[in-house]
Amino acid sequence: MTDQRTWRSVRFVWAVLSVVLLETVLLGGAIAPALAFVQWQARWPINDGLRVLLLSLAVVPLYLLFAALLVVMSALATRVLGWRTPAGITARLADFEWPVLTWGRYLMTIHVVRVFAGPAFRSSPIWSWYLRLNGARVGRLVWVNSLSVMDHNLLEFGDNVVVGADVHLSGHSVERGLLKTAPVRLGAGTVIGVGSVVGVGVTTGPETQVGALSVVPKFSALEGHTSYGGVPVQRLH
């Protein structure tokens, strides 16, 4: 029992340290071009007023560059390291087994990107491209206007899917200390209304409409060409 507790502690500490190390490298690498520009601009032979003006005008482009680099570097890093949400598992969080820790590290990298880059790129082709690069299967003309979309490698969105603002959608649930995972599949043309919650294991047919502030229970299968709404959702027409 003592050995098991020791190894749990070792695994947990290593997982935390690996995340801290990775994010230190990713954030440092992403911001390096902006800092290099500021240092280079400081050597220009111009007066202080013009220098302040130029730096002010450079803030937005430098932030967008930082955010874009963070998106690319983070997605590539998780792919190389194999940090993904394991599909179809039921595991105790307290055991700190590697599948759980890998899931936690993957979600942490997603969280850092959504905090620093999400405000700039949400509901844009760049955000859909990030989801795809980070493991999701995303069709054409997909618009995701939410930063609460997690477990990207367990998501499958068909063409023309729209995920509204503040939608909570993920491939995991935590119940009584157990982590459970399953894919979420949205058929082509599905629209998830603002502020809705889509549970783990949900599938929708093509052209499914889910109204705003609705809750789709876990493992629900919604018919295509049908509208749903409510808490929990019920067929409207």
PDB file of N, CA and C in Angstrom, residues 61-124:
ATOM      1  N   PRO A  61      -0.722  43.732 -33.432  1.00  0.00           N
ATOM      2  CA  PRO A  61      -0.046  42.743 -34.284  1.00  0.00           C
ATOM      3  C   PRO A  61       0.856  41.781 -33.509  1.00  0.00           C
ATOM      4  N   LEU A  62       1.556  42.296 -32.491  1.00  0.00           N
ATOM      5  CA  LEU A  62       2.429  41.425 -31.717  1.00  0.00           C
ATOM      6  C   LEU A  62       1.636  40.425 -30.887  1.00  0.00           C
ATOM      7  N   TYR A  63       0.492  40.859 -30.362  1.00  0.00           N
ATOM      8  CA  TYR A  63      -0.365  39.924 -29.615  1.00  0.00           C
ATOM      9  C   TYR A  63      -0.904  38.830 -30.535  1.00  0.00           C
ATOM     10  N   LEU A  64      -1.354  39.206 -31.734  1.00  0.00           N
ATOM     11  CA  LEU A  64      -1.872  38.210 -32.671  1.00  0.00           C
ATOM     12  C   LEU A  64      -0.780  37.229 -33.089  1.00  0.00           C
ATOM     13  N   LEU A  65       0.441  37.726 -33.258  1.00  0.00           N
ATOM     14  CA  LEU A  65       1.554  36.846 -33.581  1.00  0.00           C
ATOM     15  C   LEU A  65       1.819  35.879 -32.435  1.00  0.00           C
ATOM     16  N   PHE A  66       1.841  36.389 -31.214  1.00  0.00           N
ATOM     17  CA  PHE A  66       2.031  35.550 -30.038  1.00  0.00           C
ATOM     18  C   PHE A  66       0.947  34.478 -29.950  1.00  0.00           C
ATOM     19  N   ALA A  67      -0.317  34.885 -30.139  1.00  0.00           N
ATOM     20  CA  ALA A  67      -1.428  33.938 -30.031  1.00  0.00           C
ATOM     21  C   ALA A  67      -1.352  32.869 -31.112  1.00  0.00           C
ATOM     22  N   ALA A  68      -1.023  33.274 -32.336  1.00  0.00           N
ATOM     23  CA  ALA A  68      -0.930  32.321 -33.440  1.00  0.00           C
ATOM     24  C   ALA A  68       0.190  31.307 -33.202  1.00  0.00           C
ATOM     25  N   LEU A  69       1.335  31.793 -32.745  1.00  0.00           N
ATOM     26  CA  LEU A  69       2.447  30.881 -32.457  1.00  0.00           C
ATOM     27  C   LEU A  69       2.099  29.913 -31.331  1.00  0.00           C
ATOM     28  N   LEU A  70       1.392  30.411 -30.317  1.00  0.00           N
ATOM     29  CA  LEU A  70       1.010  29.549 -29.203  1.00  0.00           C
ATOM     30  C   LEU A  70       0.064  28.447 -29.670  1.00  0.00           C
ATOM     31  N   VAL A  71      -0.892  28.802 -30.529  1.00  0.00           N
ATOM     32  CA  VAL A  71      -1.834  27.822 -31.071  1.00  0.00           C
ATOM     33  C   VAL A  71      -1.081  26.701 -31.790  1.00  0.00           C
ATOM     34  N   VAL A  72      -0.190  27.080 -32.677  1.00  0.00           N
ATOM     35  CA  VAL A  72       0.531  26.084 -33.479  1.00  0.00           C
ATOM     36  C   VAL A  72       1.462  25.251 -32.610  1.00  0.00           C
ATOM     37  N   MET A  73       2.244  25.911 -31.775  1.00  0.00           N
ATOM     38  CA  MET A  73       3.233  25.192 -30.968  1.00  0.00           C
ATOM     39  C   MET A  73       2.563  24.252 -29.971  1.00  0.00           C
ATOM     40  N   SER A  74       1.471  24.682 -29.359  1.00  0.00           N
ATOM     41  CA  SER A  74       0.794  23.845 -28.372  1.00  0.00           C
ATOM     42  C   SER A  74       0.203  22.607 -29.024  1.00  0.00           C
ATOM     43  N   ALA A  75      -0.477  22.788 -30.161  1.00  0.00           N
ATOM     44  CA  ALA A  75      -1.083  21.645 -30.835  1.00  0.00           C
ATOM     45  C   ALA A  75      -0.034  20.650 -31.314  1.00  0.00           C
ATOM     46  N   LEU A  76       1.070  21.154 -31.846  1.00  0.00           N
ATOM     47  CA  LEU A  76       2.132  20.252 -32.301  1.00  0.00           C
ATOM     48  C   LEU A  76       2.786  19.537 -31.122  1.00  0.00           C
ATOM     49  N   ALA A  77       2.946  20.234 -30.012  1.00  0.00           N
ATOM     50  CA  ALA A  77       3.575  19.625 -28.843  1.00  0.00           C
ATOM     51  C   ALA A  77       2.734  18.479 -28.291  1.00  0.00           C
ATOM     52  N   THR A  78       1.418  18.687 -28.156  1.00  0.00           N
ATOM     53  CA  THR A  78       0.576  17.609 -27.634  1.00  0.00           C
ATOM     54  C   THR A  78       0.541  16.430 -28.595  1.00  0.00           C
ATOM     55  N   ARG A  79       0.630  16.708 -29.892  1.00  0.00           N
ATOM     56  CA  ARG A  79       0.653  15.609 -30.868  1.00  0.00           C
ATOM     57  C   ARG A  79       1.941  14.804 -30.740  1.00  0.00           C
ATOM     58  N   VAL A  80       3.072  15.483 -30.628  1.00  0.00           N
ATOM     59  CA  VAL A  80       4.356  14.779 -30.506  1.00  0.00           C
ATOM     60  C   VAL A  80       4.427  13.997 -29.194  1.00  0.00           C
ATOM     61  N   LEU A  81       3.944  14.601 -28.114  1.00  0.00           N
ATOM     62  CA  LEU A  81       4.013  13.957 -26.801  1.00  0.00           C
ATOM     63  C   LEU A  81       2.943  12.892 -26.605  1.00  0.00           C
ATOM     64  N   GLY A  82       1.945  12.877 -27.480  1.00  0.00           N
ATOM     65  CA  GLY A  82       0.875  11.893 -27.348  1.00  0.00           C
ATOM     66  C   GLY A  82      -0.113  12.218 -26.250  1.00  0.00           C
ATOM     67  N   TRP A  83      -0.194  13.488 -25.864  1.00  0.00           N
ATOM     68  CA  TRP A  83      -1.152  13.881 -24.828  1.00  0.00           C
ATOM     69  C   TRP A  83      -2.522  14.001 -25.456  1.00  0.00           C
ATOM     70  N   ARG A  84      -3.390  13.058 -25.124  1.00  0.00           N
ATOM     71  CA  ARG A  84      -4.746  13.005 -25.643  1.00  0.00           C
ATOM     72  C   ARG A  84      -5.670  12.476 -24.555  1.00  0.00           C
ATOM     73  N   THR A  85      -6.967  12.725 -24.715  1.00  0.00           N
ATOM     74  CA  THR A  85      -7.947  12.132 -23.821  1.00  0.00           C
ATOM     75  C   THR A  85      -8.201  10.694 -24.256  1.00  0.00           C
ATOM     76  N   PRO A  86      -7.921   9.711 -23.404  1.00  0.00           N
ATOM     77  CA  PRO A  86      -8.170   8.319 -23.786  1.00  0.00           C
ATOM     78  C   PRO A  86      -9.666   8.097 -24.020  1.00  0.00           C
ATOM     79  N   ALA A  87      -9.996   7.375 -25.067  1.00  0.00           N
ATOM     80  CA  ALA A  87     -11.403   7.157 -25.412  1.00  0.00           C
ATOM     81  C   ALA A  87     -11.964   5.956 -24.659  1.00  0.00           C
ATOM     82  N   GLY A  88     -13.213   6.107 -24.216  1.00  0.00           N
ATOM     83  CA  GLY A  88     -13.947   4.982 -23.659  1.00  0.00           C
ATOM     84  C   GLY A  88     -13.392   4.400 -22.383  1.00  0.00           C
ATOM     85  N   ILE A  89     -12.876   5.243 -21.489  1.00  0.00           N
ATOM     86  CA  ILE A  89     -12.329   4.712 -20.238  1.00  0.00           C
ATOM     87  C   ILE A  89     -13.211   5.118 -19.056  1.00  0.00           C
ATOM     88  N   THR A  90     -13.105   4.357 -17.998  1.00  0.00           N
ATOM     89  CA  THR A  90     -13.659   4.703 -16.687  1.00  0.00           C
ATOM     90  C   THR A  90     -12.533   4.496 -15.691  1.00  0.00           C
ATOM     91  N   ALA A  91     -12.081   5.574 -15.069  1.00  0.00           N
ATOM     92  CA  ALA A  91     -10.901   5.489 -14.204  1.00  0.00           C
ATOM     93  C   ALA A  91     -11.086   6.370 -12.976  1.00  0.00           C
ATOM     94  N   ARG A  92     -10.554   5.909 -11.846  1.00  0.00           N
ATOM     95  CA  ARG A  92     -10.596   6.691 -10.620  1.00  0.00           C
ATOM     96  C   ARG A  92      -9.568   7.809 -10.680  1.00  0.00           C
ATOM     97  N   LEU A  93     -10.015   9.034 -10.429  1.00  0.00           N
ATOM     98  CA  LEU A  93      -9.094  10.169 -10.455  1.00  0.00           C
ATOM     99  C   LEU A  93      -8.025  10.033  -9.383  1.00  0.00           C
ATOM    100  N   ALA A  94      -8.409   9.545  -8.221  1.00  0.00           N
ATOM    101  CA  ALA A  94      -7.493   9.512  -7.086  1.00  0.00           C
ATOM    102  C   ALA A  94      -6.336   8.546  -7.279  1.00  0.00           C
ATOM    103  N   ASP A  95      -6.439   7.633  -8.249  1.00  0.00           N
ATOM    104  CA  ASP A  95      -5.352   6.671  -8.459  1.00  0.00           C
ATOM    105  C   ASP A  95      -4.184   7.281  -9.230  1.00  0.00           C
ATOM    106  N   PHE A  96      -4.435   8.409  -9.911  1.00  0.00           N
ATOM    107  CA  PHE A  96      -3.385   9.084 -10.694  1.00  0.00           C
ATOM    108  C   PHE A  96      -2.694   8.131 -11.668  1.00  0.00           C
ATOM    109  N   GLU A  97      -3.476   7.263 -12.308  1.00  0.00           N
ATOM    110  CA  GLU A  97      -2.911   6.409 -13.336  1.00  0.00           C
ATOM    111  C   GLU A  97      -2.584   7.251 -14.567  1.00  0.00           C
ATOM    112  N   TRP A  98      -1.705   6.730 -15.439  1.00  0.00           N
ATOM    113  CA  TRP A  98      -1.239   7.520 -16.574  1.00  0.00           C
ATOM    114  C   TRP A  98      -2.345   7.976 -17.514  1.00  0.00           C
ATOM    115  N   PRO A  99      -3.378   7.169 -17.801  1.00  0.00           N
ATOM    116  CA  PRO A  99      -4.446   7.692 -18.664  1.00  0.00           C
ATOM    117  C   PRO A  99      -5.107   8.950 -18.097  1.00  0.00           C
ATOM    118  N   VAL A 100      -5.306   8.966 -16.778  1.00  0.00           N
ATOM    119  CA  VAL A 100      -5.909  10.141 -16.141  1.00  0.00           C
ATOM    120  C   VAL A 100      -4.951  11.327 -16.198  1.00  0.00           C
ATOM    121  N   LEU A 101      -3.689  11.083 -15.910  1.00  0.00           N
ATOM    122  CA  LEU A 101      -2.715  12.171 -15.921  1.00  0.00           C
ATOM    123  C   LEU A 101      -2.488  12.704 -17.335  1.00  0.00           C
ATOM    124  N   THR A 102      -2.498  11.820 -18.322  1.00  0.00           N
ATOM    125  CA  THR A 102      -2.374  12.275 -19.708  1.00  0.00           C
ATOM    126  C   THR A 102      -3.556  13.147 -20.094  1.00  0.00           C
ATOM    127  N   TRP A 103      -4.748  12.724 -19.703  1.00  0.00           N
ATOM    128  CA  TRP A 103      -5.949  13.539 -19.926  1.00  0.00           C
ATOM    129  C   TRP A 103      -5.803  14.907 -19.263  1.00  0.00           C
ATOM    130  N   GLY A 104      -5.348  14.924 -18.020  1.00  0.00           N
ATOM    131  CA  GLY A 104      -5.200  16.195 -17.311  1.00  0.00           C
ATOM    132  C   GLY A 104      -4.203  17.117 -17.975  1.00  0.00           C
ATOM    133  N   ARG A 105      -3.094  16.574 -18.451  1.00  0.00           N
ATOM    134  CA  ARG A 105      -2.085  17.400 -19.115  1.00  0.00           C
ATOM    135  C   ARG A 105      -2.609  17.947 -20.441  1.00  0.00           C
ATOM    136  N   TYR A 106      -3.351  17.122 -21.156  1.00  0.00           N
ATOM    137  CA  TYR A 106      -3.943  17.570 -22.428  1.00  0.00           C
ATOM    138  C   TYR A 106      -4.912  18.722 -22.191  1.00  0.00           C
ATOM    139  N   LEU A 107      -5.774  18.572 -21.182  1.00  0.00           N
ATOM    140  CA  LEU A 107      -6.734  19.642 -20.902  1.00  0.00           C
ATOM    141  C   LEU A 107      -6.057  20.912 -20.425  1.00  0.00           C
ATOM    142  N   MET A 108      -4.945  20.778 -19.707  1.00  0.00           N
ATOM    143  CA  MET A 108      -4.238  21.973 -19.247  1.00  0.00           C
ATOM    144  C   MET A 108      -3.657  22.746 -20.424  1.00  0.00           C
ATOM    145  N   THR A 109      -3.105  22.044 -21.409  1.00  0.00           N
ATOM    146  CA  THR A 109      -2.568  22.749 -22.576  1.00  0.00           C
ATOM    147  C   THR A 109      -3.693  23.439 -23.347  1.00  0.00           C
ATOM    148  N   ILE A 110      -4.849  22.794 -23.431  1.00  0.00           N
ATOM    149  CA  ILE A 110      -6.000  23.421 -24.081  1.00  0.00           C
ATOM    150  C   ILE A 110      -6.423  24.662 -23.318  1.00  0.00           C
ATOM    151  N   HIS A 111      -6.432  24.570 -21.994  1.00  0.00           N
ATOM    152  CA  HIS A 111      -6.847  25.710 -21.173  1.00  0.00           C
ATOM    153  C   HIS A 111      -5.931  26.908 -21.374  1.00  0.00           C
ATOM    154  N   VAL A 112      -4.625  26.670 -21.421  1.00  0.00           N
ATOM    155  CA  VAL A 112      -3.686  27.776 -21.610  1.00  0.00           C
ATOM    156  C   VAL A 112      -3.919  28.451 -22.958  1.00  0.00           C
ATOM    157  N   VAL A 113      -4.151  27.662 -24.001  1.00  0.00           N
ATOM    158  CA  VAL A 113      -4.398  28.244 -25.321  1.00  0.00           C
ATOM    159  C   VAL A 113      -5.695  29.048 -25.325  1.00  0.00           C
ATOM    160  N   ARG A 114      -6.740  28.513 -24.715  1.00  0.00           N
ATOM    161  CA  ARG A 114      -8.015  29.243 -24.759  1.00  0.00           C
ATOM    162  C   ARG A 114      -7.954  30.539 -23.949  1.00  0.00           C
ATOM    163  N   VAL A 115      -7.116  30.572 -22.895  1.00  0.00           N
ATOM    164  CA  VAL A 115      -6.981  31.809 -22.116  1.00  0.00           C
ATOM    165  C   VAL A 115      -6.228  32.880 -22.898  1.00  0.00           C
ATOM    166  N   PHE A 116      -5.122  32.492 -23.524  1.00  0.00           N
ATOM    167  CA  PHE A 116      -4.260  33.476 -24.170  1.00  0.00           C
ATOM    168  C   PHE A 116      -4.611  33.732 -25.628  1.00  0.00           C
ATOM    169  N   ALA A 117      -5.097  32.715 -26.331  1.00  0.00           N
ATOM    170  CA  ALA A 117      -5.377  32.881 -27.763  1.00  0.00           C
ATOM    171  C   ALA A 117      -6.860  32.846 -28.095  1.00  0.00           C
ATOM    172  N   GLY A 118      -7.648  32.242 -27.234  1.00  0.00           N
ATOM    173  CA  GLY A 118      -9.073  32.116 -27.504  1.00  0.00           C
ATOM    174  C   GLY A 118      -9.799  33.422 -27.768  1.00  0.00           C
ATOM    175  N   PRO A 119      -9.581  34.469 -26.957  1.00  0.00           N
ATOM    176  CA  PRO A 119     -10.287  35.728 -27.209  1.00  0.00           C
ATOM    177  C   PRO A 119     -10.031  36.308 -28.589  1.00  0.00           C
ATOM    178  N   ALA A 120      -8.888  36.014 -29.180  1.00  0.00           N
ATOM    179  CA  ALA A 120      -8.562  36.571 -30.497  1.00  0.00           C
ATOM    180  C   ALA A 120      -9.138  35.739 -31.629  1.00  0.00           C
ATOM    181  N   PHE A 121      -9.209  34.423 -31.457  1.00  0.00           N
ATOM    182  CA  PHE A 121      -9.485  33.547 -32.597  1.00  0.00           C
ATOM    183  C   PHE A 121     -10.800  32.788 -32.529  1.00  0.00           C
ATOM    184  N   ARG A 122     -11.517  32.818 -31.408  1.00  0.00           N
ATOM    185  CA  ARG A 122     -12.774  32.073 -31.315  1.00  0.00           C
ATOM    186  C   ARG A 122     -13.734  32.512 -32.420  1.00  0.00           C
ATOM    187  N   SER A 123     -14.548  31.591 -32.868  1.00  0.00           N
ATOM    188  CA  SER A 123     -15.516  31.834 -33.932  1.00  0.00           C
ATOM    189  C   SER A 123     -14.849  32.321 -35.209  1.00  0.00           C
ATOM    190  N   SER A 124     -13.708  31.737 -35.517  1.00  0.00           N
ATOM    191  CA  SER A 124     -13.000  32.079 -36.748  1.00  0.00           C
ATOM    192  C   SER A 124     -12.437  30.799 -37.346  1.00  0.00           C
TER     193      SER A 124
END
